[in-house]
Coordinates of C-alpha atoms in Angstrom, one line a residue:
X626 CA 0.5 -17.2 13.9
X627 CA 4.1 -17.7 13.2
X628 CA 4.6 -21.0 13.2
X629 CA 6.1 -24.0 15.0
X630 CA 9.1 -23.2 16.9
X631 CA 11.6 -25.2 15.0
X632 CA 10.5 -24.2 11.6
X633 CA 11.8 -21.1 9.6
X634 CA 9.5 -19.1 7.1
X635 CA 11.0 -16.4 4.8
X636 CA 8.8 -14.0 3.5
X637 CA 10.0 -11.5 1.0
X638 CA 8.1 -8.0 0.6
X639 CA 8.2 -5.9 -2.9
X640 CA 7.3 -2.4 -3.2
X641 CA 6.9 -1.3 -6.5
X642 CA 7.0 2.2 -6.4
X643 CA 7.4 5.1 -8.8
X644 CA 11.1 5.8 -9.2
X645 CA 12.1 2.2 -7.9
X646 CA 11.4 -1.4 -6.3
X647 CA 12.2 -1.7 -2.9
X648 CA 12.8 -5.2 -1.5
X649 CA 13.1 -6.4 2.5
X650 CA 13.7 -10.6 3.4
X651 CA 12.2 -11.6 6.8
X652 CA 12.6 -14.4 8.1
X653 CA 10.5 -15.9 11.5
X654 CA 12.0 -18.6 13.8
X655 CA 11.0 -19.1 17.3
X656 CA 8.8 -16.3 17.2
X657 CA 11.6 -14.1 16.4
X658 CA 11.4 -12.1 13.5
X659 CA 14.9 -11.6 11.3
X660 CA 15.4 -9.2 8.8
X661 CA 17.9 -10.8 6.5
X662 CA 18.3 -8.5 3.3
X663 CA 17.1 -5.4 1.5
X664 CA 17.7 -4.3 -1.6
X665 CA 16.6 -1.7 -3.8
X666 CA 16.8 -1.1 -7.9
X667 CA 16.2 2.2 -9.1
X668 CA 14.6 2.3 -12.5
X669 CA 16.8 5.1 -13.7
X670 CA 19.8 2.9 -13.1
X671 CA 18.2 -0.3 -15.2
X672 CA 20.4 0.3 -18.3
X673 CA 23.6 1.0 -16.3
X674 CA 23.8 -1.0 -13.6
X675 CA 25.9 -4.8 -13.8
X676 CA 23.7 -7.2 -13.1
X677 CA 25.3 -9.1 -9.9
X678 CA 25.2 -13.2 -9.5
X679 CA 23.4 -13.9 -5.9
X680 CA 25.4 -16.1 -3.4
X681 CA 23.9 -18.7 -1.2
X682 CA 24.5 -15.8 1.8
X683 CA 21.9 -13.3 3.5
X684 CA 23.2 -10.1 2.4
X685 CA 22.5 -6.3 2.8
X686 CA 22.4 -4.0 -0.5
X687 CA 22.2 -0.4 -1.1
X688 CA 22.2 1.3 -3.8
X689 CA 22.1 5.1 -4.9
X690 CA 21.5 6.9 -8.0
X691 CA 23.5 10.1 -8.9
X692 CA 21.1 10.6 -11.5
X693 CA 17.3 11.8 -12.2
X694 CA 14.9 9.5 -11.3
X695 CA 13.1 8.0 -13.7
X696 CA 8.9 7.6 -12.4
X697 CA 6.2 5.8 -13.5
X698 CA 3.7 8.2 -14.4
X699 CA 0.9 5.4 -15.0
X700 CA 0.4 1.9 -14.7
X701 CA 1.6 0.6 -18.0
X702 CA 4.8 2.2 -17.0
X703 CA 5.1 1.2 -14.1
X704 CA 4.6 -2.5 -15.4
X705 CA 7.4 -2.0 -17.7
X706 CA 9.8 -0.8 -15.5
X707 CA 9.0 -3.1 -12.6
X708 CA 9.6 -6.2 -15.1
X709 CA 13.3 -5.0 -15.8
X710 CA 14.1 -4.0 -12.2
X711 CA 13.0 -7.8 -10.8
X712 CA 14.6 -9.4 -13.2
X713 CA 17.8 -7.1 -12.0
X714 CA 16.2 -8.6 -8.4
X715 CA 16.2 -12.0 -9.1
X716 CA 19.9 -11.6 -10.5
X717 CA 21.6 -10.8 -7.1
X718 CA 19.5 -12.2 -4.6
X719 CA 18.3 -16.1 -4.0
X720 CA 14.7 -16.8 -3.7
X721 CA 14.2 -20.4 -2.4
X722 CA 11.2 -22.6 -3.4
X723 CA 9.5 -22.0 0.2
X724 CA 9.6 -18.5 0.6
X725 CA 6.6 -16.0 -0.3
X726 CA 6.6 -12.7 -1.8
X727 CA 4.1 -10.0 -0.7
X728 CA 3.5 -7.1 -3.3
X729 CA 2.8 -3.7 -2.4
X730 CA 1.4 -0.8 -5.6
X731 CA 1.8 3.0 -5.0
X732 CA -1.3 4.2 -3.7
X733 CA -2.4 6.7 -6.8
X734 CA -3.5 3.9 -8.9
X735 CA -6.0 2.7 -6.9
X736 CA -9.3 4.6 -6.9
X737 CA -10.1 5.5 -3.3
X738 CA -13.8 7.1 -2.0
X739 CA -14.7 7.3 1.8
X740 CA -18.5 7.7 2.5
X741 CA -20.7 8.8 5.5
X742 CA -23.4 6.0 5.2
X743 CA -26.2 4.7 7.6
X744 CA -25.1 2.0 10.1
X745 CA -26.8 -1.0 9.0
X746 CA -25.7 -4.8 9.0
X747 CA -23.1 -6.2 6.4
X748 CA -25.4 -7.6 4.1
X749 CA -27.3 -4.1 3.7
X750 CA -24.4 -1.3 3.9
X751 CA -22.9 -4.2 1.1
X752 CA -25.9 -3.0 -1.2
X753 CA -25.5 0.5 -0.4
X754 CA -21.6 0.3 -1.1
X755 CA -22.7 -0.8 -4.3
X756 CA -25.0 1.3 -5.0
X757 CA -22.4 4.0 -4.6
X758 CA -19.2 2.2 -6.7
X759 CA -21.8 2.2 -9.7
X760 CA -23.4 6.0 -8.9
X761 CA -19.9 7.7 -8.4
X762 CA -17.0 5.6 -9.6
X763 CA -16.8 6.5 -13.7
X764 CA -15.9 3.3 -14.9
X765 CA -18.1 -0.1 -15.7
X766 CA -18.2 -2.2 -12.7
X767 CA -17.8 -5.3 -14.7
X768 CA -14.3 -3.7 -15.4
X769 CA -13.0 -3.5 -11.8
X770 CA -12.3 -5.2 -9.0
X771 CA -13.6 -3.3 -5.8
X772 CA -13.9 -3.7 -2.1
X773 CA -15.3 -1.8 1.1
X774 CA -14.0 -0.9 5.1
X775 CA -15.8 0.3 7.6
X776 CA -13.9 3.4 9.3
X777 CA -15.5 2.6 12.4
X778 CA -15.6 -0.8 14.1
X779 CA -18.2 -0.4 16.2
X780 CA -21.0 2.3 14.6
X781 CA -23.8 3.4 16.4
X782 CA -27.5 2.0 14.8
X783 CA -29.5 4.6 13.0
X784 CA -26.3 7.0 13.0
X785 CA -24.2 7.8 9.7
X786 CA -21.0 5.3 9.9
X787 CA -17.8 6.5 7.8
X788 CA -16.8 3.5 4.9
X789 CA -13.9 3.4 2.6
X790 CA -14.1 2.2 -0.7
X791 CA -11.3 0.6 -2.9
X792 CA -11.6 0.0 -6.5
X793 CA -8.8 -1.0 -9.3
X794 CA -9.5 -1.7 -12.7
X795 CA -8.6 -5.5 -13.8
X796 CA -7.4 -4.4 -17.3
X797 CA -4.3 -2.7 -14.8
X798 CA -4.4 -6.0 -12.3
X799 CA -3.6 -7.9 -15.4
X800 CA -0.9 -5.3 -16.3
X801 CA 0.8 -5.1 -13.3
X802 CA 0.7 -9.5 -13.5
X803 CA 2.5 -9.5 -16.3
X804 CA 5.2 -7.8 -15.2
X805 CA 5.2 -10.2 -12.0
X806 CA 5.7 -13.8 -14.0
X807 CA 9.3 -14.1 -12.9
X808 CA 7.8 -14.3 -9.8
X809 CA 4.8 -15.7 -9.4
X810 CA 4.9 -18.9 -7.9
X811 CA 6.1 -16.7 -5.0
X812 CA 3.3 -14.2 -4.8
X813 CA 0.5 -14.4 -2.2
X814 CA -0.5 -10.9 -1.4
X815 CA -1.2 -7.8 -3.5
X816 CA -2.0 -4.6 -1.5
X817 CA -1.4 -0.7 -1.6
X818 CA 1.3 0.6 -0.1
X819 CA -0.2 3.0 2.6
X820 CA -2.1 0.1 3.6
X821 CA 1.3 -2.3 4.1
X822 CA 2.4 0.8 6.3
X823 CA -0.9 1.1 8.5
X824 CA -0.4 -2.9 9.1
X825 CA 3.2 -1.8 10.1
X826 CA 1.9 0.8 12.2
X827 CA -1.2 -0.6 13.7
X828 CA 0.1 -4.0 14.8
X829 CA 4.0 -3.5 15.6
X830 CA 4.0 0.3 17.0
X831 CA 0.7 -0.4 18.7
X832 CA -0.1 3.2 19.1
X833 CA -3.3 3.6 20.6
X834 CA -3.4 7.4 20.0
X835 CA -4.5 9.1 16.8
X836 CA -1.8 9.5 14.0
X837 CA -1.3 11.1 10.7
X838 CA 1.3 9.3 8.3
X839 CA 2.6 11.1 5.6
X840 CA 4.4 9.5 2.4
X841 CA 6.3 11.6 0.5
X842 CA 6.9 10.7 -2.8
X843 CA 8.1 11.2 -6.5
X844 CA 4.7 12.3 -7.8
X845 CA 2.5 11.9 -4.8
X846 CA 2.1 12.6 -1.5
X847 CA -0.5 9.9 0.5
X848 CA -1.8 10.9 3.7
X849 CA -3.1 8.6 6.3
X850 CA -4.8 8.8 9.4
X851 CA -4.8 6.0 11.8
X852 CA -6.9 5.6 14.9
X853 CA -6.5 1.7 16.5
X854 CA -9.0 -0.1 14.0
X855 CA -10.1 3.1 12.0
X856 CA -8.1 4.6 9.2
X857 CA -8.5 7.0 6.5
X858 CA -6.3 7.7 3.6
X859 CA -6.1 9.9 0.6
X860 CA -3.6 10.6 -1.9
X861 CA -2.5 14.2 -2.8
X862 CA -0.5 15.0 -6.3
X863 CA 2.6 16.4 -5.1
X864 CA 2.5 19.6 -7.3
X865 CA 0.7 20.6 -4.2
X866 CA 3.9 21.7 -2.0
X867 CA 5.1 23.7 0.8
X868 CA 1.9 25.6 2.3
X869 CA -0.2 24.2 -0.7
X870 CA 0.7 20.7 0.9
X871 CA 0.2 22.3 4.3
X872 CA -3.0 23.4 3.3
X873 CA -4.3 20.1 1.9
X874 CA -3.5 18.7 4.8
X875 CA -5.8 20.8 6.9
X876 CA -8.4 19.8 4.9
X877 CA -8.1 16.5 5.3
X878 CA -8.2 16.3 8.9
X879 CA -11.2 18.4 8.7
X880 CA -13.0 15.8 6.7
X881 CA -12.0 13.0 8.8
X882 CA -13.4 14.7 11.5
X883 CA -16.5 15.2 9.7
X884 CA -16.7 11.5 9.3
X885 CA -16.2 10.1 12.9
X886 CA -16.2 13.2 14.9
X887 CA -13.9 15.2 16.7
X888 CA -10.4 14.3 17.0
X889 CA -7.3 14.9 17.9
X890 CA -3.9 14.0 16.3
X891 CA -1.2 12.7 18.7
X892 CA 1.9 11.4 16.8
X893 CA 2.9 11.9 13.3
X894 CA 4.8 9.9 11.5
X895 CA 6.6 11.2 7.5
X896 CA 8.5 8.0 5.3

């Protein structure tokens, strides 16, 4: 729901990704949706670039880097450079008491499993989802933070049902926190990346057809496929190009179809 027709509601979204931080302000008034700003700081550029005063204006930034990108190759890293580039953020644009900041992590750092398991009620495939985050995932449960989705929205009783599970260790929530206190009284949303772009895809495109998504990036290439309320995702290191990439590919669709039968893909869609 948007809101009341007289009031405005900026919402800013963050994506912290591995060579940079990309920012977008939207704003909602009479069920229109704005988009009033982007901006984006590249960590390579942290040491070089001026730091600019923000104005009381909406205004559009772009910036590009001559040079190497620098990545994040894990999550302390990416903590560290995410702290400088918002506080580069916060120096050029104006963040107003009201408005919210949604965050979005690169997919990699989030440990991802999809399961063909029975089709039983919530409570019970809960249990069983547990019983398979303690058998498979290699880390103490008490030292992560995990979660579970159904692939298919209405399974069949008796019949195998496909579930993806989502897991993140708190010692890198906490991390990945710390390097978000400029901003906190802001936040209200942490999620992964693919995820922000299957809400993107799922409830503004409204494709009804199949469709593969394919982000490209520094280090890693995640691949999505979306079908209405059913999605699967998995996250492929990018040393794995050209037909290697191609290849992967293949085998993912193959497993998706393994999980909720035959399908076929309609659109596809590369960012």
């Amino acid at each position: 729901m948007i809101g009341s027709l007289s009031s405005k509601k900026t919402v800013w979204g963050l994506y912290i990704e591995e060579t940079c931080i990309s920012a977008i302000k939207v704003s909602t008034k009479a069920k229109t949706i704005s988009v009033e700003a982007f901006d984006t700081v590249n960590y390579s550029e942290l040491e070089s670039s001026p730091k600019e005063q923000a104005d009381n204006e909406p205004k559009i930034q772009f910036q590009f880097s001559p040079k190497k990108p620098a990545n994040a190759t894990n999550i302390k890293d990416l903590a560290d450079l995410a702290d400088k580039a918002i506080a580069v953020f916060l120096s050029r644009n104006q963040i107003n008491s009201a408005d919210k900041m949604l965050i979005a992590l690169p997919a990699q750092f989030v440990l991802l499993r999809f399961e063909n398991l029975p089709a039983v009620g919530k409570k019970q495939l809960k249990n069983i989802v547990k019983y398979h985050v303690e058998k498979y995932i290699p880390i103490d449960t008490k030292e992560i933070i995990w979660d579970f989705h159904p692939i298919n929205d209405k399974p069949v009783p008796g019949e195998k049902t496909g579930v993806g599970i989502f897991a993140i260790k708190k010692e890198d929530v906490y991390t990945v926190l710390s390097s978000l206190q400029p901003i906190k009284n802001y936040l209200t949303t942490i999620q992964i990346g693919s995820l922000s772009l299957y809400n993107f895809l799922r409830f503004n495109e409204e494709k009804n057809d199949p469709t593969m998504l394919i982000e490209v990036g520094a280090d890693n290439t995640n691949l999505m496929i979306i079908d209405n309320e059913k999605f699967w995702m998995r996250n492929i290191p990018s040393v794995d190009t050209g037909s290697g990439l191609v290849e992967e590919i293949k085998r993912s669709i193959n497993y998706y179809k393994s999980l909720v039968k035959e399908i076929e893909i309609k659109y596809l869609t590369v960012t």
